[in-house]
mmCIF file of C-alpha atoms in Angstrom:
data_model
loop_
_atom_site.group_PDB
_atom_site.id
_atom_site.type_symbol
_atom_site.label_atom_id
_atom_site.label_comp_id
_atom_site.label_asym_id
_atom_site.label_seq_id
_atom_site.Cartn_x
_atom_site.Cartn_y
_atom_site.Cartn_z
ATOM 1 C CA UNK A 14 -20.682 31.444 -87.945
ATOM 2 C CA UNK A 15 -17.657 31.899 -85.353
ATOM 3 C CA UNK A 16 -17.782 35.174 -82.960
ATOM 4 C CA UNK A 17 -15.132 37.442 -84.484
ATOM 5 C CA UNK A 18 -11.695 37.023 -81.685
ATOM 6 C CA UNK A 19 -11.090 39.564 -79.389
ATOM 7 C CA UNK A 20 -8.252 41.331 -80.513
ATOM 8 C CA UNK A 21 -5.383 41.144 -77.368
ATOM 9 C CA UNK A 22 -7.711 38.979 -75.934
ATOM 10 C CA UNK A 23 -9.351 41.734 -74.324
ATOM 11 C CA UNK A 24 -11.665 40.640 -71.549
ATOM 12 C CA UNK A 25 -11.041 36.044 -72.242
ATOM 13 C CA UNK A 26 -10.626 34.337 -69.399
ATOM 14 C CA UNK A 27 -7.309 32.539 -69.418
ATOM 15 C CA UNK A 28 -7.059 30.898 -66.611
ATOM 16 C CA UNK A 29 -8.692 30.371 -62.736
ATOM 17 C CA UNK A 30 -6.747 31.681 -60.280
ATOM 18 C CA UNK A 31 -7.245 32.709 -56.345
ATOM 19 C CA UNK A 32 -3.540 34.865 -56.781
ATOM 20 C CA UNK A 33 -5.198 38.651 -57.382
ATOM 21 C CA UNK A 34 -8.244 40.392 -58.209
ATOM 22 C CA UNK A 35 -9.390 43.484 -59.541
ATOM 23 C CA UNK A 36 -12.181 45.544 -59.923
ATOM 24 C CA UNK A 37 -11.944 47.734 -62.533
ATOM 25 C CA UNK A 38 -14.926 50.008 -62.322
ATOM 26 C CA UNK A 39 -14.506 50.600 -58.812
ATOM 27 C CA UNK A 40 -10.711 50.492 -58.781
ATOM 28 C CA UNK A 41 -9.804 47.593 -56.612
ATOM 29 C CA UNK A 42 -6.642 45.304 -56.198
ATOM 30 C CA UNK A 43 -7.331 42.207 -54.146
ATOM 31 C CA UNK A 44 -4.388 39.885 -53.253
ATOM 32 C CA UNK A 45 -5.907 36.298 -52.319
ATOM 33 C CA UNK A 46 -8.567 38.505 -51.137
ATOM 34 C CA UNK A 47 -6.782 41.193 -49.256
ATOM 35 C CA UNK A 48 -7.669 44.681 -50.201
ATOM 36 C CA UNK A 49 -4.000 46.022 -51.541
ATOM 37 C CA UNK A 50 -5.097 49.234 -49.451
ATOM 38 C CA UNK A 51 -4.770 47.320 -46.595
ATOM 39 C CA UNK A 52 -1.912 45.391 -46.862
ATOM 40 C CA UNK A 53 0.475 48.799 -48.595
ATOM 41 C CA UNK A 54 2.437 50.106 -45.575
ATOM 42 C CA UNK A 55 1.157 47.522 -43.503
ATOM 43 C CA UNK A 56 2.590 44.293 -44.743
ATOM 44 C CA UNK A 57 6.311 43.698 -45.544
ATOM 45 C CA UNK A 58 7.359 42.402 -49.056
ATOM 46 C CA UNK A 59 8.590 39.409 -47.793
ATOM 47 C CA UNK A 60 5.017 38.821 -46.188
ATOM 48 C CA UNK A 61 3.561 39.144 -49.160
ATOM 49 C CA UNK A 62 5.692 36.511 -51.197
ATOM 50 C CA UNK A 63 5.021 34.212 -48.864
ATOM 51 C CA UNK A 64 1.237 35.051 -49.022
ATOM 52 C CA UNK A 65 1.329 34.591 -52.760
ATOM 53 C CA UNK A 66 3.357 31.821 -52.923
ATOM 54 C CA UNK A 67 2.055 29.580 -50.064
ATOM 55 C CA UNK A 68 -1.325 31.257 -49.475
ATOM 56 C CA UNK A 69 -1.330 32.518 -46.256
ATOM 57 C CA UNK A 70 0.055 35.757 -44.623
ATOM 58 C CA UNK A 71 2.897 34.065 -42.141
ATOM 59 C CA UNK A 72 3.005 33.926 -38.508
ATOM 60 C CA UNK A 73 5.864 35.178 -36.951
ATOM 61 C CA UNK A 74 7.378 31.300 -36.851
ATOM 62 C CA UNK A 75 6.718 31.125 -40.782
ATOM 63 C CA UNK A 76 8.092 34.703 -41.244
ATOM 64 C CA UNK A 77 11.339 33.377 -39.774
ATOM 65 C CA UNK A 78 11.337 30.627 -41.609
ATOM 66 C CA UNK A 79 11.062 32.115 -44.782
ATOM 67 C CA UNK A 80 13.300 34.609 -44.177
ATOM 68 C CA UNK A 81 15.626 32.114 -43.706
ATOM 69 C CA UNK A 82 14.494 30.136 -46.939
ATOM 70 C CA UNK A 83 14.993 33.833 -48.689
ATOM 71 C CA UNK A 84 18.753 34.602 -47.043
ATOM 72 C CA UNK A 85 19.945 30.843 -48.525
ATOM 73 C CA UNK A 86 18.742 31.590 -51.586
ATOM 74 C CA UNK A 87 20.661 34.891 -52.448
ATOM 75 C CA UNK A 88 23.638 33.066 -53.101
ATOM 76 C CA UNK A 89 24.943 33.398 -56.824
ATOM 77 C CA UNK A 90 25.566 29.855 -59.279
ATOM 78 C CA UNK A 91 28.605 29.713 -60.708
ATOM 79 C CA UNK A 92 27.905 30.598 -63.911
ATOM 80 C CA UNK A 93 26.499 33.494 -62.952
ATOM 81 C CA UNK A 94 29.611 34.747 -61.399
ATOM 82 C CA UNK A 95 31.924 33.985 -63.814
ATOM 83 C CA UNK A 96 29.390 35.470 -66.660
ATOM 84 C CA UNK A 97 28.152 38.503 -64.868
ATOM 85 C CA UNK A 98 30.842 40.744 -65.831
ATOM 86 C CA UNK A 99 30.826 40.469 -69.473
ATOM 87 C CA UNK A 100 27.572 40.337 -69.572
ATOM 88 C CA UNK A 101 26.888 43.565 -68.613
ATOM 89 C CA UNK A 102 29.475 44.803 -70.443
ATOM 90 C CA UNK A 103 27.703 43.726 -73.908
ATOM 91 C CA UNK A 104 23.660 43.777 -72.732
ATOM 92 C CA UNK A 105 21.332 46.471 -71.980
ATOM 93 C CA UNK A 106 19.515 45.739 -68.162
ATOM 94 C CA UNK A 107 16.553 43.836 -68.882
ATOM 95 C CA UNK A 108 18.718 41.425 -71.588
ATOM 96 C CA UNK A 109 21.654 40.952 -68.628
ATOM 97 C CA UNK A 110 18.403 40.107 -66.700
ATOM 98 C CA UNK A 111 17.060 37.757 -69.131
ATOM 99 C CA UNK A 112 20.436 35.830 -69.427
ATOM 100 C CA UNK A 113 21.685 36.230 -65.682
ATOM 101 C CA UNK A 114 18.106 34.155 -64.539
ATOM 102 C CA UNK A 115 17.955 31.758 -67.150
ATOM 103 C CA UNK A 116 22.003 30.886 -66.031
ATOM 104 C CA UNK A 117 20.362 30.568 -62.076
ATOM 105 C CA UNK A 118 18.928 27.273 -63.266
ATOM 106 C CA UNK A 119 22.001 25.309 -63.408
ATOM 107 C CA UNK A 120 22.546 25.736 -59.552
ATOM 108 C CA UNK A 121 19.414 25.066 -58.738
ATOM 109 C CA UNK A 122 19.007 21.466 -56.842
ATOM 110 C CA UNK A 123 15.490 21.487 -58.102
ATOM 111 C CA UNK A 124 15.455 22.685 -61.711
ATOM 112 C CA UNK A 125 14.630 19.706 -62.501
ATOM 113 C CA UNK A 126 11.388 19.336 -60.503
ATOM 114 C CA UNK A 127 7.720 20.019 -60.574
ATOM 115 C CA UNK A 128 6.404 19.166 -58.032
ATOM 116 C CA UNK A 129 4.882 21.227 -55.272
ATOM 117 C CA UNK A 130 7.313 21.275 -52.707
ATOM 118 C CA UNK A 131 10.515 22.085 -55.013
ATOM 119 C CA UNK A 132 8.413 24.768 -56.961
ATOM 120 C CA UNK A 133 8.496 26.224 -53.377
ATOM 121 C CA UNK A 134 11.756 25.964 -52.613
ATOM 122 C CA UNK A 135 12.703 27.829 -56.055
ATOM 123 C CA UNK A 136 10.007 30.261 -55.806
ATOM 124 C CA UNK A 137 11.652 31.639 -52.747
ATOM 125 C CA UNK A 138 15.256 30.949 -54.210
ATOM 126 C CA UNK A 139 13.997 32.759 -57.333
ATOM 127 C CA UNK A 140 12.683 35.845 -55.344
ATOM 128 C CA UNK A 141 15.718 36.343 -53.282
ATOM 129 C CA UNK A 142 18.114 35.834 -56.462
ATOM 130 C CA UNK A 143 15.983 38.645 -58.614
ATOM 131 C CA UNK A 144 17.149 41.697 -56.395
ATOM 132 C CA UNK A 145 21.418 40.193 -56.165
ATOM 133 C CA UNK A 146 21.096 39.719 -59.729
ATOM 134 C CA UNK A 147 20.065 43.652 -60.153
ATOM 135 C CA UNK A 148 22.303 44.417 -58.086
ATOM 136 C CA UNK A 149 25.461 42.704 -59.599
ATOM 137 C CA UNK A 150 24.267 43.808 -62.819
ATOM 138 C CA UNK A 151 24.541 47.488 -62.312
ATOM 139 C CA UNK A 152 27.687 47.324 -59.815
ATOM 140 C CA UNK A 153 29.355 44.915 -63.072
ATOM 141 C CA UNK A 154 28.996 47.937 -65.775
ATOM 142 C CA UNK A 155 30.187 50.539 -63.815
ATOM 143 C CA UNK A 156 33.581 47.858 -62.527
ATOM 144 C CA UNK A 157 32.700 47.995 -59.089
ATOM 145 C CA UNK A 158 31.947 44.996 -56.338
ATOM 146 C CA UNK A 159 28.185 45.375 -55.027
ATOM 147 C CA UNK A 160 28.215 45.121 -51.499
ATOM 148 C CA UNK A 161 27.358 41.748 -49.712
ATOM 149 C CA UNK A 162 23.565 41.626 -48.359
ATOM 150 C CA UNK A 163 23.197 41.357 -45.227
ATOM 151 C CA UNK A 164 21.220 38.669 -43.677
ATOM 152 C CA UNK A 165 19.563 40.634 -40.768
ATOM 153 C CA UNK A 166 17.981 43.577 -43.598
ATOM 154 C CA UNK A 167 15.276 42.877 -45.500
ATOM 155 C CA UNK A 168 15.260 42.829 -49.748
ATOM 156 C CA UNK A 169 13.911 46.494 -49.852
ATOM 157 C CA UNK A 170 17.335 47.386 -47.182
ATOM 158 C CA UNK A 171 19.628 45.358 -49.423
ATOM 159 C CA UNK A 172 18.482 46.496 -52.650
ATOM 160 C CA UNK A 173 18.680 49.845 -51.562
ATOM 161 C CA UNK A 174 22.062 49.990 -49.902
ATOM 162 C CA UNK A 175 23.328 47.636 -52.583
ATOM 163 C CA UNK A 176 22.625 50.112 -55.143
ATOM 164 C CA UNK A 177 23.221 53.279 -54.041
ATOM 165 C CA UNK A 178 26.265 52.287 -51.909
ATOM 166 C CA UNK A 179 24.835 54.531 -49.399
ATOM 167 C CA UNK A 180 22.889 53.190 -46.075
ATOM 168 C CA UNK A 181 19.077 53.753 -46.267
ATOM 169 C CA UNK A 182 17.660 55.775 -44.149
ATOM 170 C CA UNK A 183 14.743 53.431 -42.029
ATOM 171 C CA UNK A 184 11.717 55.201 -43.340
ATOM 172 C CA UNK A 185 13.288 54.766 -47.401
ATOM 173 C CA UNK A 186 13.289 51.520 -46.580
ATOM 174 C CA UNK A 187 9.693 51.267 -45.826
ATOM 175 C CA UNK A 188 8.386 53.426 -48.827
ATOM 176 C CA UNK A 189 10.894 51.057 -51.064
ATOM 177 C CA UNK A 190 9.034 48.171 -49.258
ATOM 178 C CA UNK A 191 5.774 49.527 -50.065
ATOM 179 C CA UNK A 192 6.674 49.814 -53.715
ATOM 180 C CA UNK A 193 7.472 46.135 -53.910
ATOM 181 C CA UNK A 194 4.317 44.738 -52.282
ATOM 182 C CA UNK A 195 2.035 47.106 -54.516
ATOM 183 C CA UNK A 196 4.079 45.924 -57.781
ATOM 184 C CA UNK A 197 4.090 42.226 -56.387
ATOM 185 C CA UNK A 198 0.811 40.611 -58.432
ATOM 186 C CA UNK A 199 -1.589 41.921 -60.736
ATOM 187 C CA UNK A 200 -3.644 39.130 -62.280
ATOM 188 C CA UNK A 201 -3.243 38.243 -65.494
ATOM 189 C CA UNK A 202 -0.812 41.166 -67.029
ATOM 190 C CA UNK A 203 1.195 39.938 -70.242
ATOM 191 C CA UNK A 204 4.661 38.790 -68.305
ATOM 192 C CA UNK A 205 2.497 36.680 -65.846
ATOM 193 C CA UNK A 206 0.372 35.048 -69.148
ATOM 194 C CA UNK A 207 3.531 34.438 -70.679
ATOM 195 C CA UNK A 208 5.064 32.519 -67.543
ATOM 196 C CA UNK A 209 1.649 30.647 -67.503
ATOM 197 C CA UNK A 210 1.429 30.092 -70.924
ATOM 198 C CA UNK A 211 4.663 28.480 -70.789
ATOM 199 C CA UNK A 212 4.728 26.761 -67.379
ATOM 200 C CA UNK A 213 1.279 24.772 -69.168
ATOM 201 C CA UNK A 214 3.427 22.570 -71.621
ATOM 202 C CA UNK A 215 5.242 21.270 -68.229
ATOM 203 C CA UNK A 216 8.102 23.650 -69.017
ATOM 204 C CA UNK A 217 10.229 24.443 -65.494
ATOM 205 C CA UNK A 218 9.509 27.266 -62.730
ATOM 206 C CA UNK A 219 12.932 29.065 -64.356
ATOM 207 C CA UNK A 220 12.058 28.798 -68.037
ATOM 208 C CA UNK A 221 8.718 30.708 -66.837
ATOM 209 C CA UNK A 222 10.178 33.827 -65.423
ATOM 210 C CA UNK A 223 12.669 34.099 -68.223
ATOM 211 C CA UNK A 224 9.188 34.456 -70.952
ATOM 212 C CA UNK A 225 7.824 36.447 -68.016
ATOM 213 C CA UNK A 226 11.154 38.910 -68.374
ATOM 214 C CA UNK A 227 11.142 38.391 -71.603
ATOM 215 C CA UNK A 228 7.415 39.913 -72.160
ATOM 216 C CA UNK A 229 8.326 42.872 -69.457
ATOM 217 C CA UNK A 230 11.296 43.843 -71.296
ATOM 218 C CA UNK A 231 8.800 44.771 -73.778
ATOM 219 C CA UNK A 232 7.620 48.798 -73.880
ATOM 220 C CA UNK A 233 4.302 48.199 -74.086
ATOM 221 C CA UNK A 234 4.516 46.670 -71.064
ATOM 222 C CA UNK A 235 7.474 47.024 -69.013
ATOM 223 C CA UNK A 236 9.507 50.139 -69.674
ATOM 224 C CA UNK A 237 6.903 52.980 -68.568
ATOM 225 C CA UNK A 238 8.161 54.141 -65.676
ATOM 226 C CA UNK A 239 11.618 54.663 -67.555
ATOM 227 C CA UNK A 240 9.179 56.829 -70.260
ATOM 228 C CA UNK A 241 8.000 58.386 -67.264
ATOM 229 C CA UNK A 242 11.191 59.978 -65.737
ATOM 230 C CA UNK A 243 12.725 60.137 -68.895
ATOM 231 C CA UNK A 244 9.757 63.191 -70.330
ATOM 232 C CA UNK A 245 9.898 64.875 -67.139
ATOM 233 C CA UNK A 246 13.020 65.337 -67.309
ATOM 234 C CA UNK A 247 13.008 66.778 -70.860
ATOM 235 C CA UNK A 248 10.256 68.809 -70.212
ATOM 236 C CA UNK A 249 10.542 72.700 -68.613
ATOM 237 C CA UNK A 250 9.522 72.706 -65.084
ATOM 238 C CA UNK A 251 7.717 76.611 -65.706
ATOM 239 C CA UNK A 252 5.759 74.747 -69.034
ATOM 240 C CA UNK A 253 4.668 71.621 -67.985
ATOM 241 C CA UNK A 254 1.230 72.219 -68.871
ATOM 242 C CA UNK A 255 2.174 73.839 -72.555
ATOM 243 C CA UNK A 256 4.323 70.961 -73.146
ATOM 244 C CA UNK A 257 1.579 68.177 -72.552
ATOM 245 C CA UNK A 258 -0.655 69.859 -73.611
ATOM 246 C CA UNK A 259 1.789 69.901 -77.279
ATOM 247 C CA UNK A 260 2.686 66.110 -76.891
ATOM 248 C CA UNK A 261 -1.362 65.428 -76.799
ATOM 249 C CA UNK A 262 -2.541 67.776 -79.724
ATOM 250 C CA UNK A 263 0.306 66.173 -81.991
ATOM 251 C CA UNK A 264 -1.161 62.398 -81.329
ATOM 252 C CA UNK A 265 1.889 61.654 -78.644
ATOM 253 C CA UNK A 266 0.926 59.109 -75.464
ATOM 254 C CA UNK A 267 1.769 60.346 -72.560
ATOM 255 C CA UNK A 268 3.115 57.575 -70.625
ATOM 256 C CA UNK A 269 1.599 56.319 -67.619
ATOM 257 C CA UNK A 270 -1.597 57.295 -67.778
ATOM 258 C CA UNK A 271 -4.644 54.783 -68.704
ATOM 259 C CA UNK A 272 -5.090 51.476 -67.889
ATOM 260 C CA UNK A 273 -6.445 48.329 -69.887
ATOM 261 C CA UNK A 274 -8.637 47.568 -66.986
ATOM 262 C CA UNK A 275 -9.010 49.909 -64.524
ATOM 263 C CA UNK A 276 -11.947 52.780 -64.964
ATOM 264 C CA UNK A 277 -10.744 55.093 -62.656
ATOM 265 C CA UNK A 278 -7.480 56.014 -60.389
ATOM 266 C CA UNK A 279 -5.146 52.391 -60.389
ATOM 267 C CA UNK A 280 -5.216 51.716 -56.650
ATOM 268 C CA UNK A 281 -1.531 51.646 -56.349
ATOM 269 C CA UNK A 282 -1.272 54.812 -58.126
ATOM 270 C CA UNK A 283 -3.257 56.765 -54.642
ATOM 271 C CA UNK A 284 -0.106 55.237 -52.727
ATOM 272 C CA UNK A 285 2.558 55.863 -54.493
ATOM 273 C CA UNK A 286 1.177 59.282 -55.259
ATOM 274 C CA UNK A 287 1.389 60.056 -51.801
ATOM 275 C CA UNK A 288 5.346 58.001 -50.924
ATOM 276 C CA UNK A 289 6.122 60.539 -54.187
ATOM 277 C CA UNK A 290 5.172 63.948 -52.697
ATOM 278 C CA UNK A 291 6.472 62.291 -49.232
ATOM 279 C CA UNK A 292 10.073 62.011 -50.550
ATOM 280 C CA UNK A 293 10.105 65.646 -53.045
ATOM 281 C CA UNK A 294 9.915 67.011 -49.738
ATOM 282 C CA UNK A 295 12.070 65.561 -47.752
ATOM 283 C CA UNK A 296 14.510 65.790 -50.374
ATOM 284 C CA UNK A 297 14.389 69.168 -50.475
ATOM 285 C CA UNK A 298 13.655 69.485 -54.317
ATOM 286 C CA UNK A 299 9.719 68.411 -55.173
ATOM 287 C CA UNK A 300 10.385 69.837 -58.536
ATOM 288 C CA UNK A 301 9.389 66.517 -59.695
ATOM 289 C CA UNK A 302 6.637 65.752 -57.591
ATOM 290 C CA UNK A 303 5.145 68.851 -58.504
ATOM 291 C CA UNK A 304 5.628 68.577 -62.192
ATOM 292 C CA UNK A 305 3.832 65.103 -62.123
ATOM 293 C CA UNK A 306 0.824 66.520 -60.178
ATOM 294 C CA UNK A 307 0.330 69.026 -63.033
ATOM 295 C CA UNK A 308 0.808 66.634 -65.440
ATOM 296 C CA UNK A 309 -2.030 64.391 -64.040
ATOM 297 C CA UNK A 310 -4.326 67.671 -64.123
ATOM 298 C CA UNK A 311 -3.485 68.112 -67.401
ATOM 299 C CA UNK A 312 -3.917 64.823 -69.052
ATOM 300 C CA UNK A 313 -7.305 64.358 -66.423
ATOM 301 C CA UNK A 314 -8.361 67.647 -68.106
ATOM 302 C CA UNK A 315 -7.715 67.165 -71.289
ATOM 303 C CA UNK A 316 -8.021 63.132 -71.988
ATOM 304 C CA UNK A 317 -10.122 61.981 -68.845
ATOM 305 C CA UNK A 318 -6.929 59.925 -67.965
ATOM 306 C CA UNK A 319 -6.065 58.455 -64.256
ATOM 307 C CA UNK A 320 -2.273 57.893 -63.910
ATOM 308 C CA UNK A 321 -1.311 54.977 -63.759
ATOM 309 C CA UNK A 322 0.685 52.471 -61.390
ATOM 310 C CA UNK A 323 3.704 53.308 -63.529
ATOM 311 C CA UNK A 324 3.731 57.344 -63.127
ATOM 312 C CA UNK A 325 3.972 58.019 -59.937
ATOM 313 C CA UNK A 326 6.562 54.853 -59.544
ATOM 314 C CA UNK A 327 9.043 56.629 -61.595
ATOM 315 C CA UNK A 328 9.495 59.590 -59.546
ATOM 316 C CA UNK A 329 9.234 58.019 -56.391
ATOM 317 C CA UNK A 330 12.519 55.709 -57.341
ATOM 318 C CA UNK A 331 14.192 58.395 -58.516
ATOM 319 C CA UNK A 332 13.941 59.912 -55.165
ATOM 320 C CA UNK A 333 15.391 56.634 -53.910
ATOM 321 C CA UNK A 334 18.129 57.457 -55.784
ATOM 322 C CA UNK A 335 17.182 54.454 -58.399
ATOM 323 C CA UNK A 336 18.920 54.608 -61.592
ATOM 324 C CA UNK A 337 16.462 55.579 -64.442
ATOM 325 C CA UNK A 338 17.028 52.307 -66.627
ATOM 326 C CA UNK A 339 16.928 50.422 -63.444
ATOM 327 C CA UNK A 340 13.275 51.027 -62.841
ATOM 328 C CA UNK A 341 11.932 48.131 -65.055
ATOM 329 C CA UNK A 342 14.864 45.401 -63.251
ATOM 330 C CA UNK A 343 13.100 47.343 -60.372
ATOM 331 C CA UNK A 344 9.563 45.745 -61.299
ATOM 332 C CA UNK A 345 10.780 42.133 -61.849
ATOM 333 C CA UNK A 346 12.688 42.307 -58.190
ATOM 334 C CA UNK A 347 8.326 42.791 -56.936
ATOM 335 C CA UNK A 348 6.452 40.675 -59.302
ATOM 336 C CA UNK A 349 9.109 37.576 -59.113
ATOM 337 C CA UNK A 350 6.784 36.350 -56.269
ATOM 338 C CA UNK A 351 3.799 36.823 -58.186
ATOM 339 C CA UNK A 352 5.156 35.098 -61.192
ATOM 340 C CA UNK A 353 6.462 32.330 -59.563
ATOM 341 C CA UNK A 354 3.241 31.686 -57.273
ATOM 342 C CA UNK A 355 1.376 31.837 -60.909
ATOM 343 C CA UNK A 356 3.471 29.060 -61.754
ATOM 344 C CA UNK A 357 3.061 27.028 -58.798
ATOM 345 C CA UNK A 358 -0.767 27.255 -59.256
ATOM 346 C CA UNK A 359 -0.500 26.628 -63.060
ATOM 347 C CA UNK A 360 1.483 23.122 -61.740
ATOM 348 C CA UNK A 361 -1.250 22.662 -59.489
ATOM 349 C CA UNK A 362 -4.179 21.911 -61.742
ATOM 350 C CA UNK A 363 -2.301 22.177 -65.266
ATOM 351 C CA UNK A 364 -4.151 21.977 -68.792
ATOM 352 C CA UNK A 365 -1.880 23.355 -71.719
ATOM 353 C CA UNK A 366 -3.316 26.807 -72.505
ATOM 354 C CA UNK A 367 -3.762 26.721 -76.589
ATOM 355 C CA UNK A 368 -5.938 29.270 -77.753
ATOM 356 C CA UNK A 369 -7.310 28.908 -81.412
ATOM 357 C CA UNK A 370 -6.631 31.314 -84.007
ATOM 358 C CA UNK A 371 -8.975 33.269 -86.947
ATOM 359 C CA UNK A 372 -6.876 32.199 -90.253
ATOM 360 C CA UNK A 373 -6.847 35.644 -92.709
ATOM 361 C CA UNK A 374 -4.410 34.343 -95.110
ATOM 362 C CA UNK A 375 -5.399 33.078 -98.746
ATOM 363 C CA UNK A 376 -7.332 30.110 -99.988
ATOM 364 C CA UNK A 377 -7.275 27.848 -103.005
ATOM 365 C CA UNK A 378 -3.854 28.773 -103.941
ATOM 366 C CA UNK A 379 -2.379 26.296 -106.291
ATOM 367 C CA UNK A 380 0.821 24.889 -106.694
ATOM 368 C CA UNK A 381 3.389 26.044 -109.445
ATOM 369 C CA UNK A 382 6.577 24.560 -110.713
ATOM 370 C CA UNK A 383 10.056 26.091 -109.653
ATOM 371 C CA UNK A 384 10.566 26.963 -113.300
ATOM 372 C CA UNK A 385 6.788 28.712 -113.576
ATOM 373 C CA UNK A 386 6.603 30.840 -110.781
#
């Protein structure tokens, strides 16, 4: 008799990858063998994207070439330009990004090729385009023009300026850049798996990342950071402990805690907690950081759960001036580096991903004429 299937494919190895690895017991995350603790705050998002997509941390010349490729990739195609306002009027952020990202394929000269060099070019374009799409959507829904990206500035610097309408400080840029690095890849999470399943059919990179966006849109994957912020906004700062205990007693899940893989603290949360504290102090009102810290202590005391990447990301983004409903789109800006790298890897050594299933329906049914049913 066959073994019972593992619900949710937990602990089932679905693919081999050289991109990222997790040690859940020790609370470690690696990008191509580099510990995230070594990369965070030391490497830029552009360096990290190059590492994931090309396989190496770039030297100065390689980084300059890759940066120039990203600048060229920022140009929006005609279909996006023609439709972004109407899409912004009718769709919520993740819906809009799903649509806009699909439209970008129409103007990509490599859209019909899955060759390695074409995939690398598309990966750079998509990494460059995703922050522009979020910024243009945000501007369109407010009826304003987004500032043009500065070719001499990083993805982090341009995105903060386009979203907030003001020039970020150098430290704000460094902090947001570190956030992008921390979110760039995370093994076989739901959206990455969706991208690889799509790519495994030999579908194109644009289709694969649209599948990833659609998967990230689901509240059990993306959206937790938004829910963390909305929870903080609803709670009285003087009654955090009581509010959290009441929610737990009522069977409610406190978003931003626990993880499918990590059995100790998520290593990304370690950095984000520090960044949240720094930004809170710099803002002159660290209420949300202090509430978060108290919430963390109560949840651990009551349930033994550690914060995950979403918990402190919420307050970091808030302190940076990013609207709450753009938190999940920001996640996609970062994760585009990882999604595209996984598509490249899947196409390079492909096999159709086709798991089996366990049939649990009725058997030995007999056909009955429609007049006798």
